[in-house]
Coordinates of C-alpha atoms in Angstrom, one line a residue:
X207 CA 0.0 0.0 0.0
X208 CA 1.0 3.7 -1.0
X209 CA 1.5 5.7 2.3
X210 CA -0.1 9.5 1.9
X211 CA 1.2 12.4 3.3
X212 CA -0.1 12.1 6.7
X213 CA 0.7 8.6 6.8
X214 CA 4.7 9.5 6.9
X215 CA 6.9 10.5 9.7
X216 CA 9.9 13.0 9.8
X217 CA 13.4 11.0 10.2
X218 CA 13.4 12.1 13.6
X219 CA 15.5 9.8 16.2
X220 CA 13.2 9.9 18.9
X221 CA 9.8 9.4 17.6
X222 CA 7.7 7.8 20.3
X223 CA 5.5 4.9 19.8
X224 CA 1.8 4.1 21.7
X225 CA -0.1 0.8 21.8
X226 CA -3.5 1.2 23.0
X227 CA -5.1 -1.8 24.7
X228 CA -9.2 -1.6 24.6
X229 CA -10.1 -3.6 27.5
X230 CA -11.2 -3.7 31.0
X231 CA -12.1 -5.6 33.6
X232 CA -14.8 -3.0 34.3
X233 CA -15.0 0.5 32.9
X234 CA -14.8 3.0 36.0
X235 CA -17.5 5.8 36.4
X236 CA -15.2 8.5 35.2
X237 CA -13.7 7.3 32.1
X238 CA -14.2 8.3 28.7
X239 CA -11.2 6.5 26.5
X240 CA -12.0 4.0 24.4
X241 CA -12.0 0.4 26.3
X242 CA -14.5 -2.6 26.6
X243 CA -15.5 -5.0 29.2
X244 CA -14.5 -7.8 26.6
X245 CA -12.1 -9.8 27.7
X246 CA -12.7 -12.7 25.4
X247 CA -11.5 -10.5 22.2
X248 CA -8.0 -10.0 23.7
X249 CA -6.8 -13.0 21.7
X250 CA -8.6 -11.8 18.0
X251 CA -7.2 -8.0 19.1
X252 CA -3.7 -9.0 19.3
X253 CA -3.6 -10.7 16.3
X254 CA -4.7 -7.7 14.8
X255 CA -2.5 -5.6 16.5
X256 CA 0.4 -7.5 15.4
X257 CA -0.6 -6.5 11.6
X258 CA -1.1 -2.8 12.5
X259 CA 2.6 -3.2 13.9
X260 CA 3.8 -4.9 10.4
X261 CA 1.9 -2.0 8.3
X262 CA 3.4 0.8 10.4
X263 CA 6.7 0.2 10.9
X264 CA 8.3 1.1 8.0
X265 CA 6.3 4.4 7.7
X266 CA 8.3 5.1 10.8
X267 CA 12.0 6.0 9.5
X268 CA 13.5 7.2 12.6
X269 CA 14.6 5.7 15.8
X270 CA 12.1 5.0 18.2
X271 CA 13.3 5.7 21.9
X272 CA 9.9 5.4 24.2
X273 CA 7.2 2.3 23.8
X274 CA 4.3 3.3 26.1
X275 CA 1.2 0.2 26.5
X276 CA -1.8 2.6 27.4
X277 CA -5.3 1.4 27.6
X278 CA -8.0 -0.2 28.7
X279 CA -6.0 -2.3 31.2
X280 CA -3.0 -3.7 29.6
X281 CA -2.1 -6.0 32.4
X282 CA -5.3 -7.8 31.2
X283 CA -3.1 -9.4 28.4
X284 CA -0.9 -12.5 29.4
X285 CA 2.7 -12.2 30.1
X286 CA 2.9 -14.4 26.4
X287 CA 1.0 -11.5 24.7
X288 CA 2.7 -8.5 26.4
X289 CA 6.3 -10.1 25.2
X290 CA 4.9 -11.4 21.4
X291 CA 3.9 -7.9 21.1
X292 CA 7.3 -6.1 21.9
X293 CA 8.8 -8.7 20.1
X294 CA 7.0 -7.6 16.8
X295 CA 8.0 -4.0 18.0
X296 CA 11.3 -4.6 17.9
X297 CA 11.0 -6.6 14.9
X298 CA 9.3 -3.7 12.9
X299 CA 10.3 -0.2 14.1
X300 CA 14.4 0.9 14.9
X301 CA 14.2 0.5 18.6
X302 CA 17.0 2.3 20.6
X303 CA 18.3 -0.2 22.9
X304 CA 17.8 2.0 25.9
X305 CA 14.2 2.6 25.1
X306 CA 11.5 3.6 27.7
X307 CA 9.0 1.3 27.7
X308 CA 6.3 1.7 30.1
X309 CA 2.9 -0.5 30.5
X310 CA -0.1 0.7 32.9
X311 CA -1.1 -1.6 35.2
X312 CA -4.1 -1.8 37.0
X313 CA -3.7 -3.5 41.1
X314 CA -6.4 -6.2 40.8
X315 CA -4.3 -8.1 37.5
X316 CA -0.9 -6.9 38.0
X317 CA 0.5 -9.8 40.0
X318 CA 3.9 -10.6 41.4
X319 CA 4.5 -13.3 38.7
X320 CA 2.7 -10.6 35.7
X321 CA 5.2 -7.9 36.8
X322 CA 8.4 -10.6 36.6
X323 CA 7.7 -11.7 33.3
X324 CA 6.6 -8.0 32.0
X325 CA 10.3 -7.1 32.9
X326 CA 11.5 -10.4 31.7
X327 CA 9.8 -8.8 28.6
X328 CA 11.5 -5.5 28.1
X329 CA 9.8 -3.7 30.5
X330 CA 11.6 -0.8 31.9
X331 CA 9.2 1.4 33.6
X332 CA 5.1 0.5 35.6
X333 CA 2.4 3.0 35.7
X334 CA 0.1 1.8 38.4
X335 CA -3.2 2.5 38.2
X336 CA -3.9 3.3 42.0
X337 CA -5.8 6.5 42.1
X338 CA -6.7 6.0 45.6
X339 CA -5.5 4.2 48.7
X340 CA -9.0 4.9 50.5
X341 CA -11.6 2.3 49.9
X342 CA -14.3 4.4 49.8
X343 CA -13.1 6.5 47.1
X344 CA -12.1 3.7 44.8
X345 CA -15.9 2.4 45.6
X346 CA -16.8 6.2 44.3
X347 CA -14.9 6.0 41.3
X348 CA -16.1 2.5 40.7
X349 CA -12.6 1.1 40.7
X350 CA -12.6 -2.7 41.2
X351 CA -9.6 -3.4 43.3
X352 CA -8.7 -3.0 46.8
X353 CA -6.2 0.5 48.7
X354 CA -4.6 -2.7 49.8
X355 CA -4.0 -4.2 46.5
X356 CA -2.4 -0.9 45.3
X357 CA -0.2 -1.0 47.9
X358 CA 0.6 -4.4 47.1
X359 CA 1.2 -3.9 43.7
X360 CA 3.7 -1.1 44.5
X361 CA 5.8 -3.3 47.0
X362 CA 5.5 -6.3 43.8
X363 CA 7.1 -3.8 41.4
X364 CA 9.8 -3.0 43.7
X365 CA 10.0 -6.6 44.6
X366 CA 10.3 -7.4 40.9
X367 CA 13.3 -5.2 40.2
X368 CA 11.7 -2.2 38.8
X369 CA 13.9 1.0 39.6
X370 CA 11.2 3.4 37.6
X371 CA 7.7 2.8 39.1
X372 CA 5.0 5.6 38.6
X373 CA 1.5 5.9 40.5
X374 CA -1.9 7.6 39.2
X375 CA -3.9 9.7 42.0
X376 CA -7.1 11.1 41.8
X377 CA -8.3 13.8 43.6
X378 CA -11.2 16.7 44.2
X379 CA -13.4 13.8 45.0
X380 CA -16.5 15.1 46.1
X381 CA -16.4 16.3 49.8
X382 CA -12.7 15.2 50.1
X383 CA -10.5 17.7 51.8
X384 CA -7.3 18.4 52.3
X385 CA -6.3 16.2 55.0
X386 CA -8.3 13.5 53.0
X387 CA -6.1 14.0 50.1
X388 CA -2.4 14.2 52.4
X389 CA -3.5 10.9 53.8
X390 CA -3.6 9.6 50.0
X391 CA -0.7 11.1 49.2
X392 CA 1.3 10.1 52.7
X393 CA 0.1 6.3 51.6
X394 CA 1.8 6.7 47.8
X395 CA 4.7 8.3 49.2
X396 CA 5.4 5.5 51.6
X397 CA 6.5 3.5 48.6
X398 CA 8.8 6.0 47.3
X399 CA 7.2 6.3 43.7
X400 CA 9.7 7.7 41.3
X401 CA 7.0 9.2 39.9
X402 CA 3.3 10.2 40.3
X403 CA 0.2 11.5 38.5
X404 CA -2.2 13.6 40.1
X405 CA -5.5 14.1 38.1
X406 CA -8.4 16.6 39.0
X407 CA -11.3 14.3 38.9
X408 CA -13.9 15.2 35.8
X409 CA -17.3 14.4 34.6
X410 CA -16.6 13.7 31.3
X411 CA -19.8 13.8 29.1
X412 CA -21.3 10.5 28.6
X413 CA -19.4 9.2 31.1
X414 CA -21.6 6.7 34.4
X415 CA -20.2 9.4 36.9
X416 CA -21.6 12.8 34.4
X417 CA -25.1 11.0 34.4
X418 CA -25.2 10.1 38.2
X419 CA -23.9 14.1 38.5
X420 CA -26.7 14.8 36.4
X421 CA -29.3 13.0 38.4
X422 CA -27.8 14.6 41.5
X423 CA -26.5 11.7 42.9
X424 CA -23.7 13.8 44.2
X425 CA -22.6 17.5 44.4
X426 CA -19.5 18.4 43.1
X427 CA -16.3 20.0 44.7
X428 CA -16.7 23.9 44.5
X429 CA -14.2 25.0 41.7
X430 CA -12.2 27.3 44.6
X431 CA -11.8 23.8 46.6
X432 CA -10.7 22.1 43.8
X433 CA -8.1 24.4 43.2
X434 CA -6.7 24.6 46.9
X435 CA -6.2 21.0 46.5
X436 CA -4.1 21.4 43.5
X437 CA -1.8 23.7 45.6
X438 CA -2.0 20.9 48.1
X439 CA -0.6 18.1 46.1
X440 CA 1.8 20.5 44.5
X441 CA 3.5 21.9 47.8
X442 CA 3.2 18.3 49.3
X443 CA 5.3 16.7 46.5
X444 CA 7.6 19.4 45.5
X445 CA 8.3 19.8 49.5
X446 CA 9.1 16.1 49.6
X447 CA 11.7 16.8 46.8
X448 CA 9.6 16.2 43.7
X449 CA 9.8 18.1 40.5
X450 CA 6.3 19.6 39.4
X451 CA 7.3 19.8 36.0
X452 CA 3.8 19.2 34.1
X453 CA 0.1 20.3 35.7
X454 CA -0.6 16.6 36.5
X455 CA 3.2 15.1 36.9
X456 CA 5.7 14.9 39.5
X457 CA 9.2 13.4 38.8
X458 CA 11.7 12.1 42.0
X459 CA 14.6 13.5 39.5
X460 CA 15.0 14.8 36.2
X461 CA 15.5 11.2 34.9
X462 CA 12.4 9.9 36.1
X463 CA 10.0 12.5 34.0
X464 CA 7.6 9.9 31.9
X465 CA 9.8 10.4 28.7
X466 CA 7.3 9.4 26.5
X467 CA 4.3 11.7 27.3
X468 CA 6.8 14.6 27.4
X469 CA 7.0 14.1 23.4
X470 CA 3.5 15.1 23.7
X471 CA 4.1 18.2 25.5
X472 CA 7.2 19.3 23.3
X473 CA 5.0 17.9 20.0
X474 CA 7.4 15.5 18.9
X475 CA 6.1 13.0 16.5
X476 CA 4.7 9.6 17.7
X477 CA 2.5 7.0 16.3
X478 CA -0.4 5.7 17.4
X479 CA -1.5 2.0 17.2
X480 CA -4.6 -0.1 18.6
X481 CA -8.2 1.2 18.2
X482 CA -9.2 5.1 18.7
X483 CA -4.8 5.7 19.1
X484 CA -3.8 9.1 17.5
X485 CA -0.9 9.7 15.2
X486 CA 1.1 12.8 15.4
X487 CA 3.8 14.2 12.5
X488 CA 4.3 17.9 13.8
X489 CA 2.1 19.2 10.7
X490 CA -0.6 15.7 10.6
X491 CA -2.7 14.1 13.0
X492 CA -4.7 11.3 12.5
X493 CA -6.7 8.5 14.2
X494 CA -7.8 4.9 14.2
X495 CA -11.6 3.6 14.4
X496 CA -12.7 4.3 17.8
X497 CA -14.6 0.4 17.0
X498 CA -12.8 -3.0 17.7
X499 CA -15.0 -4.7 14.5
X500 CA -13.8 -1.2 11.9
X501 CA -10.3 -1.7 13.8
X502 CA -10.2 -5.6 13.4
X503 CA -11.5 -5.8 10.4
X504 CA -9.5 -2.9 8.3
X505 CA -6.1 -5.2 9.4
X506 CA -8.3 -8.3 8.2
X507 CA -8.3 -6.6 4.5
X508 CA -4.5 -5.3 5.0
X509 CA -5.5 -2.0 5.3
X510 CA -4.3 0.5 8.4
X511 CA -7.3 1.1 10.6
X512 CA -7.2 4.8 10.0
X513 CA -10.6 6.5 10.6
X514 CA -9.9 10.4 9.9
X515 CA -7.0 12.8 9.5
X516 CA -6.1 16.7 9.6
X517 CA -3.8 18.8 8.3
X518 CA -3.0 21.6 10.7
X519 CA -2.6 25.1 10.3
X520 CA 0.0 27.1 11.0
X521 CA -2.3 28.7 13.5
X522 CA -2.9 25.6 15.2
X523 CA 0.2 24.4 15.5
X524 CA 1.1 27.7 16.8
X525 CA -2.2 27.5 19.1
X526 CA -0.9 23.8 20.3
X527 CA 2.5 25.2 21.2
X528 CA 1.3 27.2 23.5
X529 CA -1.4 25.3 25.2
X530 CA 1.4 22.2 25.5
X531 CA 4.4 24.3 26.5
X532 CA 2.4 26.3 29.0
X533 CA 1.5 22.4 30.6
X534 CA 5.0 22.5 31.6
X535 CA 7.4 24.2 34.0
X536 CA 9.7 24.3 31.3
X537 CA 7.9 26.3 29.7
X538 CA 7.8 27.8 25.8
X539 CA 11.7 28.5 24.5
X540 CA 11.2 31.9 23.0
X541 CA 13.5 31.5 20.4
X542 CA 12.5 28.2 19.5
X543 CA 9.2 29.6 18.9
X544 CA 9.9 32.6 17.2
X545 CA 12.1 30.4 14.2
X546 CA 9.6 27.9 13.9
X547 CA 6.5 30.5 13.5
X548 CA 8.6 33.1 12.4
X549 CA 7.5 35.8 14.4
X550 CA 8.1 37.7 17.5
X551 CA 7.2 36.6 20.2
X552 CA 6.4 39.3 23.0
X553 CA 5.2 41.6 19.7
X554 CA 2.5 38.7 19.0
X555 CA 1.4 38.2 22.3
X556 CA 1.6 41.6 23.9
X557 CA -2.1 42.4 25.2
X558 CA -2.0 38.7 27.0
X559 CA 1.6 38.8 28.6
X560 CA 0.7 42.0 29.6
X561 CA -2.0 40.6 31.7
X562 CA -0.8 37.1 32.9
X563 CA 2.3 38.5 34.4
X564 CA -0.3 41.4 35.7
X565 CA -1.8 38.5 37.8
X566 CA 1.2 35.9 38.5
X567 CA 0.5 33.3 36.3
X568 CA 3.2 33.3 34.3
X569 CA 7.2 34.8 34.4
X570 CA 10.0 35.3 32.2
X571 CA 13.8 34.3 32.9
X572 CA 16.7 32.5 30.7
X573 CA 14.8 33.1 27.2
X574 CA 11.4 30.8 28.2
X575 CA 8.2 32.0 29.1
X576 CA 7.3 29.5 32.1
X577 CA 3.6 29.2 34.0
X578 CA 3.7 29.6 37.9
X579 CA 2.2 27.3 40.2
X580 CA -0.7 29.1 39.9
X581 CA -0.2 29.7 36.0
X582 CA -1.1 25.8 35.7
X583 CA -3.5 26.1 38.0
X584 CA -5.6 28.1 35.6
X585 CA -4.1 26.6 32.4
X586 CA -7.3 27.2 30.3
X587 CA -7.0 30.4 31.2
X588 CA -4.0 31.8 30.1
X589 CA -3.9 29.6 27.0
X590 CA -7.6 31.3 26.3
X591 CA -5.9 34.8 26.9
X592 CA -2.6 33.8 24.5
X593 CA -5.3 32.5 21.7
X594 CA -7.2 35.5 21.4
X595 CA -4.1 37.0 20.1
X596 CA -3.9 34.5 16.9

């Protein structure tokens, strides 16, 4: 088959590759990616999977140097499938022999044995799906496993010989304060995660948790609450020596930042493969059927599952450089910016800077323009402010 223009990739030697794995044991109340309480497919997936891995990899020309398993719950495969499919991985695409790979795990399937033979695999770095060590919560949040089986699957991927081990929290649960959330985040700390992800809990539309808001099952968190306890996991984890170096992510050391989602934030080319994955080139994006029988069945015919692509816009891509770098403590590069767009930068954006700096939320030094705690904070603020300039 005849690639098209937003099938290819730049040469680049560190594109990043993501494998998304559509199934669950249970879908929990606030999620709205693609998965499916299907475990029976798994076997008929991976088979297709393995083809989208064939057809792709030599529209990939460049070194790949980060493999990130996303789902779903990818620690629903078997230990055989996890390692047949980074086999075909490295069979297919360049991969740089010290690549980050990552899988997300969830507690209740991640066991001792899973986690040895995932390393055994290539493994280098577990995302642990713990959101909560508070029972109640995870009941909330419809989570199936135990706070004690995420503590145990933390000690297992120690155990196992992992020396890169991330944890997901969730917080601004409804009527949770902030000595709820410390005693969550004394509980993830205990393990010494090298690094964790704190999400502000949202009702996605469609989503079991938006309808049971909708029915008033619950009241939200007031917005100002919400916002104290993103100061609160902030100054806990950066006073416990943890970078805050993205809105939701906190890194032990510079070496433990997830390397892989920070090609996201610094819009560095990846592709996407498994059902509803998105592709990124710097100039395309596209995506695959958001439908296991479209997915399956384009790879039946030979074809990449692809369901839509867009060219972007100079514009756009100017627009996502701004709402990405702003994600980050790092910040935009100035003159990074200025060649790529040609333009200049403080000329363009003037009437915003103006009044962001005006109200602390974001500061200049060493050629970057760099959000402050409270800058990330209110993110979709500032980015809103910075786009009415374009």
């Amino acid at each position: 088959m005849h690639p098209t223009p937003c099938d290819t990739y730049p040469g680049v030697d560190n594109t990043g590759l993501y494998l998304h794995i559509p199934f669950c044991a249970k879908k929990c109340r606030y999620c709205d990616f693609f998965s499916l309480a299907a475990p029976d497919r798994i076997p008929s997936f991976v088979k297709a999977l393995l083809r989208e891995i064939h057809l792709a990899g030599p529209l990939v020309p460049g070194m790949v140097d980060t493999v990130y398993i996303g789902g779903g719950t990818p620690s629903l495969l078997s230990a055989a499938q996890v390692d047949v499919v980074l086999s075909t991985v490295r069979d297919n695409f360049r991969l740089s022999t010290d690549a980050e790979i990552t899988i997300e795990v969830n507690p209740d399937s991640a066991t001792p044995a899973w986690l040895a033979a995932a390393r055994q695999a290539g493994v280098s770095r577990i995302n642990i799906g713990a959101q909560s060590f508070d029972d109640a919560t995870l009941a909330f949040l419809g989570r199936i496993h135990s706070a004690r089986q995420a503590e145990g699957a933390l000690e297992a991927a120690r155990r196992c010989g992992f020396d890169n081990i991330g944890a997901d929290i969730i917080y601004a649960i409804p009527g949770q304060t902030r000595r709820d959330l410390e005693r969550d985040l004394d509980a993830a700390f205990a393990f010494s995660p090298d690094h964790l992800s704190c999400y502000m809990l949202t009702c996605e539309p469609g989503t079991p948790l938006a309808r049971a808001l909708e029915n008033r099952e619950f009241d939200p968190l007031p917005e100002r609450q919400a916002a104290d306890l993103f100061d609160t996991v902030s100054r806990y984890l950066t006073g416990r020596g943890y970078l805050h170096y993205e809105i939701s992510n906190f890194a032990r050391s510079p070496d433990a930042r997830a390397r892989h989602n920070t090609k996201y934030w610094r819009r560095v080319p990846y592709a996407g493969l498994g059902p509803s994955a998105h592709s990124y080139t710097g100039t395309c994006r596209w995506w695959n059927h958001r439908d296991l029988d479209a997915y399956e069945n384009a790879l039946k015919q030979g074809r990449l599952p692809r369901q839509e692509a867009e060219t972007l816009t100079p514009a756009q891509q100017m627009l996502e450089a701004i709402y990405l770098g702003l994600r980050t403590a790092d910040g935009i590069l100035m003159a990074a910016f200025e060649a790529e767009f040609s333009v200049d930068f403080f000329a363009c954006f003037a009437a915003s800077i103006a009044q962001c700096v005006d109200q602390g939320l974001i500061v200049f030094s060493h050629g970057r323009c760099m959000p402050t705690r409270r800058g990330m904070r209110f993110h979709e603020t500032v980015t809103a402010r910075f786009a009415e300039c374009l």
